[in-house]
């Protein structure tokens, strides 16, 4: 059964049987649905995206613990920038250690599906937003993986 709303978009109402294999949220809550060519592939990609975000969360917690340890142990002035020859060309306060972990957690908050879906309805743009967030998270982890061994060598 199709009805129209104030945006003149068709709304379909569905009834689900007792043995329906669909998630209870799909059956109980109003939602936006998109047609996809292969639902198994779409669900697999969604599942992998969630697992990758959990991986970044675990890495972020580890880096945050390392940051707190380094903050306690390092001197007040630390290297904060390396030039193209990988030599220190700028020094700063040790509080700058928290920039990368905080950025990682902000990106993780932006990667939450509810946040992305609240701001975008086009499935291709949603996928693009998810890929961009994952790319930024990857770059942050790479940067921390490069910088933290240097900081530990200063101890």
mmCIF file of C-alpha atoms in Angstrom:
data_model
loop_
_atom_site.group_PDB
_atom_site.id
_atom_site.type_symbol
_atom_site.label_atom_id
_atom_site.label_comp_id
_atom_site.label_asym_id
_atom_site.label_seq_id
_atom_site.Cartn_x
_atom_site.Cartn_y
_atom_site.Cartn_z
ATOM 1 C CA UNK A 1 0.000 0.000 0.000
ATOM 2 C CA UNK A 2 1.481 3.354 -1.016
ATOM 3 C CA UNK A 3 0.591 6.680 0.589
ATOM 4 C CA UNK A 4 2.028 10.148 -0.002
ATOM 5 C CA UNK A 5 3.539 12.426 2.611
ATOM 6 C CA UNK A 6 4.079 16.206 2.625
ATOM 7 C CA UNK A 7 7.150 15.752 0.384
ATOM 8 C CA UNK A 8 5.119 13.809 -2.192
ATOM 9 C CA UNK A 9 7.366 10.802 -1.695
ATOM 10 C CA UNK A 10 5.769 7.387 -1.846
ATOM 11 C CA UNK A 11 5.610 5.580 1.473
ATOM 12 C CA UNK A 12 5.164 1.834 1.529
ATOM 13 C CA UNK A 13 3.674 0.081 4.501
ATOM 14 C CA UNK A 14 4.637 -3.546 5.032
ATOM 15 C CA UNK A 15 3.331 -6.293 7.241
ATOM 16 C CA UNK A 16 5.721 -8.892 8.627
ATOM 17 C CA UNK A 17 4.822 -12.394 9.628
ATOM 18 C CA UNK A 18 5.792 -14.031 12.893
ATOM 19 C CA UNK A 19 8.637 -16.022 11.310
ATOM 20 C CA UNK A 20 10.127 -13.121 9.335
ATOM 21 C CA UNK A 21 13.959 -13.364 9.129
ATOM 22 C CA UNK A 22 14.321 -9.568 9.080
ATOM 23 C CA UNK A 23 15.833 -7.780 12.048
ATOM 24 C CA UNK A 24 13.216 -6.756 14.623
ATOM 25 C CA UNK A 25 14.151 -3.070 14.136
ATOM 26 C CA UNK A 26 13.247 -3.298 10.457
ATOM 27 C CA UNK A 27 9.927 -4.795 11.445
ATOM 28 C CA UNK A 28 9.107 -2.384 14.281
ATOM 29 C CA UNK A 29 10.665 1.002 13.488
ATOM 30 C CA UNK A 30 9.974 3.411 10.662
ATOM 31 C CA UNK A 31 13.003 3.566 8.382
ATOM 32 C CA UNK A 32 14.236 4.517 4.942
ATOM 33 C CA UNK A 33 14.887 1.603 2.647
ATOM 34 C CA UNK A 34 16.895 1.521 -0.550
ATOM 35 C CA UNK A 35 16.853 -1.022 -3.283
ATOM 36 C CA UNK A 36 20.208 -2.674 -3.781
ATOM 37 C CA UNK A 37 21.330 -5.057 -6.505
ATOM 38 C CA UNK A 38 22.582 -7.654 -4.032
ATOM 39 C CA UNK A 39 21.389 -7.490 -0.430
ATOM 40 C CA UNK A 40 23.986 -10.040 0.736
ATOM 41 C CA UNK A 41 26.843 -7.862 -0.537
ATOM 42 C CA UNK A 42 25.309 -4.747 1.033
ATOM 43 C CA UNK A 43 24.914 -6.474 4.408
ATOM 44 C CA UNK A 44 28.468 -7.860 4.198
ATOM 45 C CA UNK A 45 29.918 -4.391 3.505
ATOM 46 C CA UNK A 46 27.870 -2.944 6.372
ATOM 47 C CA UNK A 47 29.092 -5.694 8.702
ATOM 48 C CA UNK A 48 32.744 -5.173 7.677
ATOM 49 C CA UNK A 49 32.440 -1.383 8.141
ATOM 50 C CA UNK A 50 31.193 -1.908 11.702
ATOM 51 C CA UNK A 51 34.051 -4.315 12.498
ATOM 52 C CA UNK A 52 36.630 -1.876 11.097
ATOM 53 C CA UNK A 53 35.208 0.906 13.277
ATOM 54 C CA UNK A 54 35.505 -1.363 16.330
ATOM 55 C CA UNK A 55 39.129 -2.055 15.380
ATOM 56 C CA UNK A 56 39.826 1.684 15.243
ATOM 57 C CA UNK A 57 38.121 2.086 18.624
ATOM 58 C CA UNK A 58 40.414 -0.530 20.178
ATOM 59 C CA UNK A 59 43.465 1.090 18.548
ATOM 60 C CA UNK A 60 42.293 4.491 19.767
ATOM 61 C CA UNK A 61 41.993 3.268 23.346
ATOM 62 C CA UNK A 62 45.500 1.805 23.111
ATOM 63 C CA UNK A 63 46.926 5.039 21.718
ATOM 64 C CA UNK A 64 45.112 7.048 24.385
ATOM 65 C CA UNK A 65 46.666 4.889 27.118
ATOM 66 C CA UNK A 66 50.083 5.332 25.481
ATOM 67 C CA UNK A 67 49.479 9.085 25.262
ATOM 68 C CA UNK A 68 48.685 9.337 28.963
ATOM 69 C CA UNK A 69 51.816 7.313 29.803
ATOM 70 C CA UNK A 70 53.969 9.498 27.537
ATOM 71 C CA UNK A 71 52.431 12.666 28.970
ATOM 72 C CA UNK A 72 53.465 11.587 32.448
ATOM 73 C CA UNK A 73 57.008 10.537 31.464
ATOM 74 C CA UNK A 74 58.119 13.019 28.756
ATOM 75 C CA UNK A 75 59.696 16.421 29.437
ATOM 76 C CA UNK A 76 57.592 19.564 28.986
ATOM 77 C CA UNK A 77 59.080 20.320 25.535
ATOM 78 C CA UNK A 78 58.892 17.631 22.843
ATOM 79 C CA UNK A 79 59.366 17.441 19.055
ATOM 80 C CA UNK A 80 56.092 18.216 17.294
ATOM 81 C CA UNK A 81 57.066 18.408 13.628
ATOM 82 C CA UNK A 82 59.513 16.635 11.369
ATOM 83 C CA UNK A 83 60.747 18.050 8.066
ATOM 84 C CA UNK A 84 61.024 16.282 4.737
ATOM 85 C CA UNK A 85 64.379 14.780 5.797
ATOM 86 C CA UNK A 86 62.657 13.334 8.925
ATOM 87 C CA UNK A 87 64.622 15.634 11.215
ATOM 88 C CA UNK A 88 62.899 17.595 13.953
ATOM 89 C CA UNK A 89 62.253 21.159 12.825
ATOM 90 C CA UNK A 90 59.738 22.258 15.480
ATOM 91 C CA UNK A 91 59.341 21.755 19.214
ATOM 92 C CA UNK A 92 56.277 22.286 21.387
ATOM 93 C CA UNK A 93 54.541 21.551 24.663
ATOM 94 C CA UNK A 94 53.814 17.962 25.568
ATOM 95 C CA UNK A 95 50.061 18.692 25.630
ATOM 96 C CA UNK A 96 50.198 18.417 21.833
ATOM 97 C CA UNK A 97 50.432 14.644 22.347
ATOM 98 C CA UNK A 98 46.642 14.609 22.734
ATOM 99 C CA UNK A 99 45.895 16.095 19.287
ATOM 100 C CA UNK A 100 46.072 12.803 17.369
ATOM 101 C CA UNK A 101 44.108 10.604 19.817
ATOM 102 C CA UNK A 102 41.395 13.246 20.243
ATOM 103 C CA UNK A 103 41.174 13.605 16.444
ATOM 104 C CA UNK A 104 40.835 9.835 16.159
ATOM 105 C CA UNK A 105 37.952 9.746 18.645
ATOM 106 C CA UNK A 106 36.207 12.672 16.931
ATOM 107 C CA UNK A 107 36.441 10.815 13.602
ATOM 108 C CA UNK A 108 35.119 7.683 15.297
ATOM 109 C CA UNK A 109 32.130 9.646 16.535
ATOM 110 C CA UNK A 110 31.558 10.893 12.995
ATOM 111 C CA UNK A 111 31.744 7.318 11.718
ATOM 112 C CA UNK A 112 28.700 6.226 13.727
ATOM 113 C CA UNK A 113 26.058 5.068 11.292
ATOM 114 C CA UNK A 114 23.278 7.054 12.979
ATOM 115 C CA UNK A 115 25.299 10.253 12.527
ATOM 116 C CA UNK A 116 26.014 9.577 8.863
ATOM 117 C CA UNK A 117 22.444 8.509 8.099
ATOM 118 C CA UNK A 118 21.031 11.552 9.894
ATOM 119 C CA UNK A 119 22.895 13.825 7.492
ATOM 120 C CA UNK A 120 22.668 11.856 4.250
ATOM 121 C CA UNK A 121 20.061 9.635 2.615
ATOM 122 C CA UNK A 122 21.693 8.818 -0.707
ATOM 123 C CA UNK A 123 23.274 5.343 -0.372
ATOM 124 C CA UNK A 124 26.199 6.226 -2.644
ATOM 125 C CA UNK A 125 26.983 9.347 -0.635
ATOM 126 C CA UNK A 126 26.693 7.354 2.580
ATOM 127 C CA UNK A 127 29.238 4.876 1.252
ATOM 128 C CA UNK A 128 31.501 7.739 0.149
ATOM 129 C CA UNK A 129 31.251 9.349 3.600
ATOM 130 C CA UNK A 130 32.100 6.040 5.255
ATOM 131 C CA UNK A 131 35.116 5.561 2.988
ATOM 132 C CA UNK A 132 36.349 9.096 3.667
ATOM 133 C CA UNK A 133 36.034 8.616 7.431
ATOM 134 C CA UNK A 134 37.865 5.274 7.225
ATOM 135 C CA UNK A 135 40.611 6.938 5.156
ATOM 136 C CA UNK A 136 41.055 9.706 7.718
ATOM 137 C CA UNK A 137 41.105 7.154 10.557
ATOM 138 C CA UNK A 138 43.755 5.157 8.694
ATOM 139 C CA UNK A 139 45.928 8.244 8.193
ATOM 140 C CA UNK A 140 45.642 9.125 11.891
ATOM 141 C CA UNK A 141 46.699 5.619 12.941
ATOM 142 C CA UNK A 142 49.622 5.703 10.492
ATOM 143 C CA UNK A 143 50.723 9.083 11.886
ATOM 144 C CA UNK A 144 50.517 7.829 15.456
ATOM 145 C CA UNK A 145 52.362 4.630 14.535
ATOM 146 C CA UNK A 146 55.192 6.771 13.170
ATOM 147 C CA UNK A 147 55.330 9.353 15.973
ATOM 148 C CA UNK A 148 54.823 7.261 19.094
ATOM 149 C CA UNK A 149 57.972 5.101 18.719
ATOM 150 C CA UNK A 150 59.939 8.345 18.453
ATOM 151 C CA UNK A 151 58.358 9.635 21.636
ATOM 152 C CA UNK A 152 59.044 6.353 23.430
ATOM 153 C CA UNK A 153 62.694 6.595 22.361
ATOM 154 C CA UNK A 154 62.899 9.934 24.200
ATOM 155 C CA UNK A 155 62.133 8.283 27.543
#
